[in-house]
Amino acid sequence: MKYYRVVYLFVLLIYGCNAQEGTTINPSTWNGDPRICTVNPSTPGTDDRPLPTFPNQAEFALERVEVRHVLNITLPSQLTMYQYLYDYNANKLVLVKNANGFIDAEYFYYDTLKKSTYYRGEFCVVTSIDMNKDIDGTSAIQLQDNTWHIRPLNEFLLFSSNDPRRPPIRPRYAGTSTVRGIPVDQWETCIIDRNNFQTFRRVWSFAQKGFDTPTGTVGDLAYPVQAIINASVLLPNGTQLGEFDEVFNVYAYRPGIIETTDQLAPPKGVFCASGPDQNLVSLQDARIQWPERFSVRVDASSSRTPRWQRFHLRYDRGRERSSKRIRYDYLPGDGEDFESVIHDYGDNLTYIIDRRVGSCKINRGVEYPDISPNRDPASFFIKHESRFFESRDKVWEFNGFRSCRGNTIKCAAVTTSVDKFPVIVEPDTDKPSGETWAATNIEYGWSMRAPSQTVPGTDKHFDYPVYLYLKLYRYNDPTNPSPLNIRTEDIEYEFYEMSHEIHPNDFDISLCYRSLNLEYLHLSFILNVDESAIDGNHVDRRLLEREVHANLADKMQIRYSRISELDIFHEHATNDVNVFFTLLGPTPKPESPTLVSDNEPTAAQSRDVLKKSIDGGTFQFTMKFTDDSTTDIPFQAVVGSLKDSKQYKSSHAVGKPVITESYSAGAQAGAVIGGIIVGLAVGILIAAVIRIVRKEPMPDLPMIPTSFQNPLPNISFHNKKQAADAKTTPDA
């Protein structure tokens, strides 16, 4: 870099000396550097051969080799790779540049005259697109309706131009040749910039018609292969300041675009702020919204830790915002046992349950302290869940579609940026350092399920979260806010097994009552309902459970969380619906030595209130049929049916008596010996009958011994007590 600065300072010194000598070039009459080429406006172009025809869309890769000569000093050559996605119809251009391994992407939006440049895929800078710059093919032109537009491809490549509003470019046919083994037609052009005394000579090579390429056979549309450029810059007195030689090699040219989401979508997790006129939307405007209740499995990773952290999240916004509940099960970073953490925003309590040993810890409050997202991404996610789940501000930019999880899912990407977020936590003390990250870019990726699996009754377009990606920025040196001084870190959350249904037992805290020896009761009662409503699948079981849960809390005038382990099932022998549940005692009070709250009724008092409601016939409610919203289904508790669950007697016990038979060990042994004897006797009899039929003599039997010896002396068919008694009994 210092070498280039010295060269240019030397050039400026020479320019200052030469400016005082010689004549000055008249820009209006200057037609170019004669050592490169000159333009004669009166000379027509080649008329005997038609010019190549260009498409409205094209994608191709371009290799650019540049050699610069400044005052007879040849600078080192530079190699740069480009990838172009050109779309005249959409009025857009995507240009990816790779220089020495540093990849930058430029997105041209000609309708707004804005260009978003993503440097190394890390950060974005928005600038204005140049207008009516004749030697820059990417500059915008103004159409007759006064709108700004990308140039046609022939002007974009600076090959030809017949627009009377701009300087003409007239190619001259230069014959045929062979380039990289491809037969080509060559065309020569000369372009000058009178304001800056620049001259450009280009020799374009196009593949001949009928040649077979990897992307197809060349037809009527132009197929560029190579361009050789010679250019020079003159001082106003005519001295040549520098000469530049370039070679453009075009690869994988395609007269069209095979549009993929990865090609057209900007880099992941980078937000571009283009000013007050930027079209930002809310998540609701983009039809992206988390449901009121859901269950999802989350895999979290960060750029600092190679280890994945997995947790299962359950979320219930409740009937009121203050009654929100969140539960997540995970393995802490420094722990060995899975924990269930339940945040009850209605009671302002946090329950931490060790699932292996069954212990429970209750804390007042639901707020997390500041935590490092790299060390504990799960807790960081829960701490800032309102920012991720409940954002309603118009701060999101729609970044198109991209492939997620390989090519299995197509996601809609929306991105935003939050300044001075999050708080930096010291790794040694786990306490805030007093500083924050400069900014954090947040990108959501959402998808839509198959039509057969969409959630009934919803019109959301995107109902399945796929990922949440955070890119954190801070300056290595806060006193030098330069893009080259930026440090980034990434955190990504991937969502799996998204379900829009949760069960009330997902937030069950009865284990805490049992482990801490707090009051609770297991109760049951019976609801009477028309049998056809249950057996005919006309009632939504989930809604029935929620309705029973809400009525129990309402009749006993207790908190919703004090009813747990609710279970409902129908006995087919009757029209009864059996309800089982656990009635918990007063809401725990962590700051009290007894953990018991004094301003709530006990479980026994609440049971008595419920019994009075059931026996008085006031515990009743109605529901709608799932297939007929005009019909009400009445449910009413059976008078006198509230029992302790140990006193419950199922209707399945009413029926035919069951006779149970059992056999002693001696009977079983006798049956075995008898079976063996019968088998031997039957076998001998069958053998004798066969010999008689065959008229064979019977075999001679040996002398039968007068005594037998037990071949199984160690096997006894009596129990040990009988054997001991036999040993201690004396002989008579």
XYZ file of C-alpha atoms in Angstrom:
732
model
C 0.000 0.000 0.000
C 2.862 2.383 0.809
C 4.395 1.533 -2.567
C 1.269 2.713 -4.399
C 1.188 5.927 -2.379
C 4.784 6.720 -3.303
C 4.078 6.101 -6.986
C 1.012 8.347 -6.998
C 2.829 11.129 -5.118
C 5.541 10.903 -7.736
C 2.929 11.107 -10.501
C 1.346 14.182 -8.941
C 4.749 15.833 -8.722
C 5.391 15.197 -12.405
C 1.910 16.416 -13.272
C 2.565 19.666 -11.402
C 5.771 20.211 -13.351
C 4.308 19.305 -16.733
C 1.190 21.364 -16.215
C 3.277 24.450 -16.612
C 4.717 23.287 -19.931
C 3.183 22.394 -23.312
C -0.283 22.926 -24.660
C -3.557 21.927 -23.050
C -5.889 19.420 -24.757
C -9.272 20.738 -25.857
C -11.824 18.168 -24.490
C -14.437 19.033 -27.145
C -12.133 18.143 -30.028
C -10.135 15.378 -28.395
C -10.908 11.938 -29.917
C -8.729 9.678 -27.824
C -5.155 8.565 -27.265
C -3.699 7.666 -30.684
C -1.450 5.075 -29.037
C -4.608 3.157 -28.017
C -7.380 4.112 -30.447
C -9.297 7.123 -31.651
C -12.962 7.773 -32.298
C -14.199 9.339 -35.511
C -17.866 10.208 -35.042
C -18.360 10.548 -38.791
C -17.219 6.962 -39.447
C -20.133 4.497 -39.340
C -19.837 1.088 -37.758
C -19.849 -2.238 -39.539
C -23.049 -2.434 -41.565
C -22.453 -5.593 -43.561
C -22.609 -7.899 -40.504
C -25.406 -7.894 -37.909
C -24.419 -7.180 -34.317
C -24.806 -9.903 -31.691
C -28.180 -10.059 -29.956
C -28.243 -9.994 -26.143
C -30.840 -11.445 -23.741
C -32.692 -9.610 -20.960
C -31.324 -11.980 -18.328
C -27.905 -13.549 -17.916
C -25.672 -15.113 -15.307
C -21.967 -15.713 -15.722
C -18.601 -15.727 -13.983
C -15.846 -13.382 -15.050
C -12.115 -13.595 -14.407
C -10.365 -10.240 -14.555
C -6.576 -9.948 -14.897
C -5.277 -6.378 -14.692
C -1.788 -5.007 -15.275
C -1.075 -1.310 -14.681
C 1.792 0.741 -16.120
C 2.383 4.129 -14.512
C 5.160 6.276 -15.996
C 6.973 3.215 -17.335
C 6.608 1.475 -13.982
C 4.747 -1.827 -14.176
C 2.781 -2.589 -11.045
C 2.053 -6.165 -9.914
C -0.854 -7.818 -11.729
C -4.161 -8.267 -9.952
C -6.575 -11.184 -10.318
C -10.219 -10.719 -9.367
C -13.158 -13.072 -9.814
C -16.733 -11.862 -10.356
C -20.115 -13.513 -10.536
C -22.950 -11.643 -12.226
C -26.702 -12.113 -11.990
C -28.133 -9.634 -14.488
C -31.899 -9.129 -14.743
C -33.153 -6.314 -16.972
C -36.810 -7.244 -16.401
C -36.496 -7.068 -12.611
C -34.281 -3.973 -12.826
C -31.725 -5.567 -10.503
C -28.141 -6.742 -10.510
C -26.259 -9.008 -8.104
C -22.476 -8.851 -8.278
C -20.196 -11.045 -6.151
C -16.532 -10.082 -6.067
C -13.624 -12.227 -4.845
C -10.345 -10.354 -4.476
C -7.509 -12.251 -2.765
C -9.980 -14.396 -0.886
C -12.055 -11.456 0.388
C -15.590 -11.896 -0.919
C -17.872 -8.894 -1.260
C -21.409 -8.912 -2.628
C -23.157 -5.953 -4.223
C -26.928 -5.731 -4.711
C -28.067 -3.021 -7.132
C -31.637 -1.722 -6.741
C -32.014 0.600 -9.703
C -35.587 1.642 -8.933
C -34.355 3.327 -5.733
C -30.826 4.079 -7.008
C -29.359 2.269 -3.998
C -26.550 -0.266 -3.832
C -26.003 -2.515 -0.819
C -22.442 -3.776 -0.474
C -21.827 -6.670 1.899
C -18.149 -6.684 2.806
C -16.832 -10.196 3.509
C -20.410 -11.150 4.412
C -19.963 -9.418 7.768
C -21.381 -5.898 7.471
C -23.231 -3.787 4.942
C -22.784 -0.302 3.541
C -25.504 1.359 1.438
C -24.425 3.852 -1.237
C -26.024 5.535 -4.236
C -25.770 4.089 -7.735
C -23.940 6.283 -10.232
C -26.131 7.772 -12.943
C -25.380 8.305 -16.644
C -21.708 7.420 -16.322
C -20.851 6.413 -19.871
C -17.745 4.341 -19.110
C -19.416 2.443 -16.219
C -21.830 -0.249 -17.375
C -23.324 -0.608 -13.883
C -24.423 3.045 -13.759
C -28.136 3.767 -14.105
C -29.798 5.342 -17.134
C -33.004 7.305 -17.283
C -35.796 5.991 -19.473
C -38.296 8.088 -21.369
C -40.797 7.835 -18.492
C -38.151 9.431 -16.227
C -37.590 6.224 -14.236
C -34.108 4.919 -13.548
C -33.151 1.552 -14.948
C -30.306 -0.866 -15.452
C -28.692 -0.686 -18.892
C -29.430 -3.252 -21.617
C -26.833 -6.029 -21.586
C -25.003 -4.748 -24.668
C -24.522 -1.366 -22.947
C -23.846 -3.043 -19.603
C -20.858 -4.827 -21.211
C -19.889 -1.578 -22.999
C -20.105 -3.410 -26.327
C -22.455 -1.185 -28.280
C -24.850 1.735 -27.860
C -27.204 3.457 -30.280
C -29.049 5.628 -27.763
C -28.884 9.227 -29.077
C -28.862 10.559 -25.505
C -25.457 8.961 -24.863
C -22.172 8.841 -26.776
C -22.413 6.135 -29.438
C -20.407 2.906 -29.249
C -19.966 1.403 -32.719
C -18.320 -2.046 -32.829
C -16.220 -2.996 -35.838
C -16.029 -6.614 -36.951
C -12.426 -7.835 -36.667
C -12.735 -11.380 -38.051
C -12.605 -14.850 -36.554
C -10.187 -16.466 -34.148
C -9.905 -19.189 -31.544
C -9.978 -18.381 -27.814
C -9.510 -21.114 -25.201
C -10.236 -23.648 -27.936
C -13.532 -21.967 -28.840
C -14.109 -20.615 -32.393
C -15.136 -16.982 -31.981
C -16.156 -13.863 -33.870
C -14.279 -10.777 -32.712
C -15.475 -7.188 -32.508
C -13.441 -4.091 -31.723
C -14.704 -0.927 -30.018
C -13.165 2.371 -28.954
C -14.581 4.411 -26.073
C -13.322 7.735 -24.779
C -14.033 9.881 -21.741
C -13.353 13.492 -22.728
C -13.740 14.822 -19.197
C -10.944 12.661 -17.761
C -8.961 12.067 -20.985
C -9.395 8.303 -20.806
C -9.293 5.960 -23.800
C -10.516 2.341 -23.896
C -9.972 -0.146 -26.684
C -11.868 -3.406 -26.330
C -11.770 -6.548 -28.416
C -14.762 -8.741 -27.643
C -14.850 -12.423 -28.630
C -18.200 -14.225 -28.999
C -18.592 -17.966 -29.542
C -19.763 -18.857 -33.028
C -23.251 -20.187 -33.569
C -23.594 -23.956 -33.251
C -20.718 -24.429 -30.823
C -21.504 -26.782 -27.946
C -20.833 -25.340 -24.478
C -21.332 -26.839 -21.005
C -24.529 -24.800 -20.697
C -25.901 -25.691 -24.142
C -25.417 -25.056 -27.846
C -24.803 -21.464 -28.912
C -27.849 -20.157 -30.771
C -28.976 -16.757 -31.963
C -28.139 -15.021 -28.680
C -24.638 -13.722 -28.019
C -22.278 -15.896 -26.018
C -19.325 -13.770 -24.763
C -16.045 -15.605 -24.204
C -13.369 -12.987 -23.680
C -12.599 -9.279 -23.770
C -9.145 -7.717 -24.063
C -8.967 -4.103 -22.893
C -6.214 -1.544 -23.415
C -6.724 1.785 -21.686
C -4.756 4.931 -21.004
C -5.076 8.149 -19.022
C -3.584 11.413 -20.295
C -2.653 14.559 -18.508
C -4.283 17.758 -19.806
C -1.079 18.564 -21.672
C -1.143 15.252 -23.541
C 1.402 13.349 -21.434
C 0.388 9.749 -20.840
C -0.055 9.264 -17.110
C -0.662 5.536 -17.170
C -1.647 2.570 -19.283
C -3.800 -0.325 -18.155
C -4.170 -3.752 -19.729
C -7.009 -6.070 -18.754
C -8.257 -9.478 -19.820
C -11.843 -10.543 -19.107
C -12.433 -14.296 -19.367
C -16.122 -15.195 -19.231
C -17.057 -18.621 -17.831
C -20.322 -20.517 -17.379
C -22.281 -17.939 -19.364
C -26.007 -18.602 -19.448
C -28.527 -16.453 -21.395
C -31.001 -16.593 -18.514
C -31.090 -17.023 -14.750
C -31.653 -20.243 -12.883
C -32.928 -18.404 -9.832
C -32.099 -20.039 -6.539
C -32.751 -18.554 -3.143
C -29.086 -18.738 -2.189
C -28.036 -16.759 -5.255
C -30.521 -13.929 -4.819
C -30.658 -13.621 -1.025
C -28.158 -11.327 0.730
C -25.605 -12.811 3.161
C -27.122 -14.358 6.242
C -27.597 -12.198 9.306
C -26.488 -8.862 7.838
C -28.833 -5.874 8.057
C -28.543 -2.963 5.618
C -29.708 0.422 6.877
C -30.372 2.557 3.814
C -31.919 5.600 5.444
C -35.346 6.968 6.437
C -36.943 5.883 3.147
C -36.146 2.230 3.737
C -39.157 -0.069 3.463
C -39.252 -1.781 6.858
C -42.056 -4.011 8.099
C -43.171 -5.649 11.302
C -43.245 -9.419 11.728
C -47.030 -9.237 11.575
C -46.844 -7.382 8.236
C -44.677 -10.212 6.921
C -47.290 -12.685 8.250
C -44.779 -14.071 10.710
C -46.114 -14.522 14.210
C -45.534 -16.849 17.122
C -48.758 -18.508 18.330
C -50.303 -17.930 21.742
C -49.021 -21.292 22.926
C -46.510 -23.671 21.414
C -43.874 -26.281 22.068
C -40.586 -26.428 20.162
C -37.197 -28.101 20.457
C -34.215 -25.765 20.051
C -30.568 -26.428 19.181
C -28.263 -23.513 20.036
C -24.682 -22.968 18.885
C -22.195 -20.110 18.857
C -18.963 -19.228 17.094
C -17.074 -19.446 20.392
C -18.172 -22.913 21.524
C -18.225 -25.973 19.240
C -20.637 -27.759 21.594
C -24.360 -27.602 20.842
C -26.749 -26.718 23.650
C -30.192 -28.234 23.300
C -33.346 -27.312 25.163
C -37.071 -27.947 24.858
C -39.177 -24.805 25.086
C -42.855 -24.614 26.019
C -44.642 -21.283 25.895
C -48.134 -20.260 27.001
C -49.099 -16.598 26.768
C -52.200 -17.265 28.867
C -55.518 -15.472 28.864
C -53.824 -12.309 30.047
C -50.361 -10.993 29.378
C -49.510 -11.160 33.081
C -50.332 -14.891 33.227
C -47.640 -15.932 30.763
C -45.729 -19.124 31.537
C -42.505 -20.437 30.017
C -40.827 -23.754 30.598
C -37.607 -25.052 29.174
C -35.764 -28.305 29.841
C -32.043 -28.305 29.277
C -28.672 -29.509 30.507
C -26.780 -26.585 32.077
C -23.347 -25.905 30.668
C -21.573 -26.901 33.902
C -24.138 -29.398 35.166
C -24.759 -33.123 34.857
C -28.513 -33.333 35.443
C -31.311 -32.115 33.219
C -33.245 -29.234 34.684
C -36.754 -27.969 34.083
C -37.106 -24.231 34.582
C -40.655 -22.873 34.771
C -41.237 -19.119 34.771
C -44.688 -18.202 36.078
C -45.155 -14.518 35.260
C -48.554 -14.423 36.952
C -47.068 -15.431 40.341
C -43.647 -13.884 39.621
C -41.985 -17.183 40.535
C -39.332 -19.403 38.976
C -39.307 -23.141 39.638
C -36.029 -24.999 39.038
C -36.618 -28.757 39.027
C -33.890 -31.398 38.945
C -35.495 -34.227 37.006
C -32.989 -36.891 38.067
C -33.276 -36.575 41.839
C -36.694 -34.915 41.984
C -35.583 -31.839 43.909
C -37.029 -28.374 43.427
C -35.909 -24.824 44.124
C -38.304 -21.861 44.072
C -37.079 -18.309 43.466
C -38.922 -15.028 43.533
C -38.859 -13.235 40.166
C -38.688 -14.300 36.541
C -35.880 -12.047 35.317
C -32.487 -13.410 34.410
C -29.292 -11.555 35.193
C -27.183 -10.456 32.258
C -25.544 -13.491 30.735
C -23.072 -14.199 27.966
C -24.836 -15.524 24.843
C -21.759 -17.553 23.936
C -21.452 -19.366 27.237
C -25.154 -20.025 27.841
C -27.216 -19.395 24.689
C -30.274 -21.135 26.184
C -30.539 -18.780 29.171
C -29.761 -15.812 26.914
C -32.660 -16.834 24.685
C -35.075 -17.022 27.609
C -33.902 -13.705 29.058
C -34.650 -11.875 25.804
C -37.643 -13.939 24.683
C -39.912 -10.888 24.567
C -37.590 -9.272 22.022
C -37.701 -12.414 19.876
C -41.360 -13.393 20.346
C -43.276 -10.148 20.791
C -41.634 -7.663 18.420
C -44.321 -5.524 16.770
C -42.224 -2.595 15.569
C -41.612 -1.905 11.893
C -37.893 -2.582 12.090
C -37.542 -5.701 9.923
C -36.213 -5.821 6.385
C -37.421 -8.588 4.070
C -34.339 -10.234 2.537
C -36.079 -12.692 0.228
C -35.872 -16.469 0.384
C -32.952 -18.739 1.120
C -32.340 -22.467 1.522
C -32.354 -23.745 5.096
C -30.834 -26.943 6.476
C -29.214 -27.770 3.186
C -31.814 -27.608 0.454
C -34.637 -29.284 2.368
C -36.530 -26.124 3.413
C -37.105 -22.759 1.752
C -37.186 -19.959 4.298
C -38.346 -16.371 4.210
C -35.628 -14.237 5.807
C -36.292 -11.010 7.704
C -33.483 -9.020 9.325
C -33.195 -6.189 11.821
C -30.479 -4.498 13.876
C -30.405 -3.488 17.538
C -27.831 -0.934 18.675
C -25.877 -1.341 21.941
C -27.081 -4.882 22.545
C -26.380 -7.111 24.426
C -24.470 -6.304 27.609
C -20.920 -7.659 27.705
C -20.376 -10.059 30.620
C -16.947 -10.652 32.119
C -16.003 -14.330 31.616
C -14.284 -14.613 35.009
C -16.930 -13.055 37.242
C -20.107 -13.499 35.129
C -20.933 -9.886 35.937
C -21.663 -7.023 33.510
C -18.556 -5.161 32.432
C -20.396 -1.880 31.940
C -19.991 -2.077 28.157
C -22.234 -3.357 25.391
C -21.724 -4.730 21.924
C -21.903 -1.972 19.322
C -24.860 -3.630 17.582
C -26.491 -6.987 16.950
C -28.096 -8.054 13.689
C -31.013 -10.464 14.079
C -32.343 -12.647 11.280
C -35.393 -14.870 11.418
C -35.946 -17.724 9.001
C -39.556 -18.906 8.731
C -41.166 -21.485 6.503
C -44.625 -22.730 5.596
C -45.765 -26.273 6.214
C -47.238 -28.510 3.587
C -50.873 -27.584 2.814
C -52.053 -30.846 4.381
C -50.343 -29.910 7.663
C -51.296 -26.275 8.036
C -52.840 -25.242 11.314
C -56.655 -25.190 11.014
C -58.300 -21.818 11.457
C -55.218 -19.736 10.702
C -54.350 -17.632 7.682
C -50.670 -17.186 8.536
C -48.414 -17.617 5.555
C -45.339 -18.589 7.560
C -46.149 -20.687 10.595
C -42.984 -22.695 11.205
C -39.795 -21.083 12.602
C -36.611 -22.637 11.226
C -33.811 -20.549 12.698
C -32.934 -17.384 14.604
C -29.495 -16.012 13.763
C -27.659 -13.333 15.761
C -24.516 -11.548 14.569
C -22.837 -9.446 17.256
C -20.537 -6.519 16.388
C -18.018 -4.616 18.449
C -14.908 -2.565 17.721
C -11.563 -3.990 18.789
C -10.537 -0.411 19.502
C -13.563 1.708 20.554
C -11.639 4.881 19.653
C -11.347 3.715 16.030
C -14.879 2.962 14.684
C -13.629 1.677 11.333
C -15.140 -1.241 9.364
C -11.682 -2.820 9.353
C -11.676 -2.705 13.150
C -14.844 -4.760 13.615
C -15.015 -8.029 15.521
C -18.036 -10.300 15.075
C -19.459 -13.348 16.802
C -22.390 -15.516 15.739
C -25.147 -17.327 17.627
C -27.758 -19.485 15.941
C -30.903 -21.152 17.231
C -32.472 -23.879 15.098
C -36.056 -24.930 15.782
C -37.432 -28.458 15.409
C -40.718 -30.268 16.081
C -42.805 -27.117 16.323
C -46.250 -27.801 17.787
C -49.069 -25.304 18.270
C -50.549 -27.364 21.086
C -49.405 -27.747 24.662
C -50.871 -29.638 27.604
C -51.612 -28.010 30.972
C -49.418 -30.670 32.571
C -46.450 -29.205 30.679
C -46.287 -26.578 33.437
C -46.937 -28.991 36.312
C -45.243 -27.931 39.562
C -46.722 -30.620 41.824
C -43.288 -32.217 42.130
C -42.145 -29.082 43.980
C -45.009 -29.479 46.459
C -44.140 -33.129 47.072
C -40.388 -32.581 47.373
C -40.805 -29.560 49.696
C -43.570 -31.230 51.742
C -46.199 -28.638 50.842
C -49.945 -29.278 50.961
C -51.698 -30.978 48.041
C -54.746 -33.232 47.464
C -55.605 -35.756 44.767
C -59.295 -35.316 43.887
C -61.798 -36.604 41.360
C -65.379 -35.926 40.374
C -67.800 -36.831 37.585
C -69.229 -34.716 34.790
C -72.425 -35.805 33.125
C -72.703 -35.327 29.344
C -74.512 -36.785 26.356
C -72.644 -39.960 25.388
C -72.806 -39.231 21.646
C -70.910 -35.966 22.119
C -67.882 -37.817 23.461
C -67.908 -41.067 21.497
C -68.795 -39.294 18.268
C -65.632 -37.154 18.422
C -67.700 -33.981 18.422
C -65.750 -32.334 21.258
C -62.209 -30.996 21.119
C -60.501 -32.775 23.994
C -57.861 -30.054 24.394
C -60.527 -27.374 24.672
C -62.478 -29.525 27.128
C -59.432 -29.826 29.390
C -58.851 -26.065 29.271
C -62.520 -25.385 30.001
C -62.533 -27.737 33.004
C -59.252 -26.237 34.211
C -60.625 -22.691 33.969
C -63.907 -23.615 35.712
C -62.077 -25.318 38.572
C -59.954 -22.229 39.137
C -63.011 -19.989 38.902
C -65.224 -22.000 41.274
C -62.522 -22.317 43.938
C -61.259 -18.736 43.375
C -57.642 -19.844 43.228
C -54.746 -19.319 40.855
C -54.661 -21.245 37.612
C -51.293 -22.788 38.535
C -52.700 -24.493 41.658
C -54.505 -27.073 39.518
C -52.182 -29.687 38.032
C -52.127 -33.220 36.658
C -55.579 -32.764 35.159
C -56.784 -35.940 33.451
C -60.157 -36.525 31.763
C -61.527 -39.756 30.339
C -64.920 -41.205 29.467
C -66.326 -44.450 30.863
C -68.079 -46.273 28.021
C -70.429 -48.065 30.415
C -72.060 -44.760 31.402
C -72.509 -41.184 30.188
C -70.031 -39.957 32.765
C -66.799 -38.094 32.207
C -64.320 -38.703 35.014
C -62.083 -35.814 36.036
C -58.906 -36.371 38.064
C -56.652 -33.557 39.226
C -54.212 -32.519 41.917
C -55.225 -29.534 44.017
C -52.129 -27.731 45.236
C -51.900 -25.677 48.377
C -51.266 -21.922 48.538
C -48.766 -20.470 46.075
C -45.264 -20.872 47.532
C -43.660 -17.834 49.129
C -39.850 -18.235 48.836
C -39.107 -15.398 51.269
C -41.166 -17.109 54.024
C -39.477 -19.736 56.267
C -42.448 -22.072 55.766
C -42.752 -21.288 52.017
C -46.512 -20.885 52.604
C -48.524 -17.811 51.678
C -50.970 -16.543 54.306
C -53.350 -14.738 51.957
C -54.587 -17.767 49.995
C -56.955 -20.571 51.015
C -55.472 -23.956 51.807
C -56.052 -26.997 49.630
C -58.612 -28.352 52.112
C -60.520 -25.057 52.147
C -60.532 -24.917 48.344
C -61.788 -28.506 48.196
C -64.688 -27.623 50.461
C -65.580 -24.677 48.206
C -65.541 -26.957 45.166
C -67.665 -29.566 46.960
C -70.227 -26.927 47.798
C -70.387 -25.832 44.156
C -70.755 -29.408 42.855
C -73.355 -30.427 45.430
C -75.263 -27.188 44.829
C -75.468 -27.885 41.060
C -73.601 -24.729 40.062
C -70.567 -26.436 38.516
C -71.724 -26.471 34.916
C -70.667 -25.079 31.543
C -71.359 -25.534 27.860
C -69.186 -26.116 24.791
C -69.730 -26.061 21.060
C -69.605 -29.039 18.727
C -66.488 -29.058 16.575
C -68.613 -29.762 13.504
C -71.644 -27.672 14.506
C -70.974 -24.310 16.132
C -74.691 -23.653 16.633
C -75.222 -26.519 19.078
C -74.280 -26.279 22.750
C -73.119 -29.307 24.739
C -74.023 -29.028 28.454
C -71.625 -30.373 31.076
C -72.632 -30.583 34.744
C -70.877 -32.088 37.730
C -72.756 -34.970 39.358
C -73.953 -34.080 42.841
C -71.920 -35.810 45.550
C -69.266 -37.061 43.105
C -66.278 -35.149 44.524
C -64.042 -37.762 46.131
C -60.500 -38.315 47.136
C -58.894 -40.198 44.258
C -58.309 -43.208 46.547
C -62.084 -43.518 46.966
C -62.722 -43.650 43.218
C -64.416 -46.791 41.917
C -64.429 -47.338 38.179
C -67.541 -48.541 36.422
C -65.346 -51.229 34.859
C -65.603 -53.107 38.171
C -69.337 -53.706 37.516
C -69.693 -56.902 35.451
C -69.140 -60.647 35.561
C -67.138 -61.952 38.513
C -63.672 -63.142 37.689
C -62.563 -66.515 39.171
C -58.881 -66.810 39.889
C -57.382 -70.287 40.312
C -54.013 -71.027 41.876
C -51.942 -74.188 42.365
C -49.541 -75.167 45.117
C -45.915 -76.094 44.458
C -46.599 -79.747 45.355
C -49.467 -79.990 42.925
C -47.297 -78.565 40.184
C -44.505 -81.099 40.911
C -46.990 -83.972 40.978
C -48.403 -82.920 37.661
C -44.913 -82.975 36.127
C -44.068 -86.498 37.470
C -47.469 -87.861 36.500
C -47.064 -86.525 32.998
C -43.678 -88.257 32.652
C -45.065 -91.634 33.850
C -48.079 -91.425 31.546
C -45.777 -90.570 28.624
C -43.539 -93.591 29.281
C -46.514 -95.922 29.575
C -48.084 -94.679 26.362
C -44.732 -94.992 24.568
C -44.242 -98.624 25.701
C -47.782 -99.530 24.719
C -47.361 -98.036 21.225
C -44.059 -99.902 20.732
C -45.697 -103.227 21.759
C -48.608 -102.722 19.364
C -46.180 -102.043 16.500
C -44.230 -105.281 17.195
C -47.445 -107.308 17.371
C -48.632 -105.905 14.062
C -45.265 -106.682 12.482
C -45.224 -110.126 14.177
C -41.851 -109.419 15.759
C -40.895 -111.082 19.069
C -40.776 -109.046 22.205
C -37.260 -108.076 23.456
C -35.816 -109.915 26.459
C -36.003 -107.812 29.622
C -33.012 -107.833 31.981
C -33.406 -108.705 35.634
C -35.089 -105.845 37.394
C -33.032 -104.708 40.428
C -34.582 -104.961 43.820
C -33.800 -101.348 44.715
C -33.537 -98.049 42.950
C -31.155 -95.167 43.623
C -32.407 -91.572 43.183
C -30.583 -90.147 40.134
C -31.445 -86.608 41.249
C -30.391 -86.441 44.877
C -30.055 -82.640 44.957
C -33.516 -81.803 43.709
C -36.367 -81.510 46.186
C -39.970 -80.640 45.440
C -40.497 -79.500 49.031
C -39.700 -76.166 50.514
C -36.728 -75.613 52.757
C -38.782 -75.646 55.936
C -40.208 -79.089 55.175
C -36.745 -80.398 54.397
C -35.408 -79.082 57.689
C -38.261 -80.697 59.595
C -37.587 -84.008 57.919
C -33.916 -83.897 58.954
C -34.713 -83.186 62.601
C -37.369 -85.927 62.955
C -35.898 -89.041 64.675
C -36.537 -92.516 63.362
C -39.197 -94.489 65.132
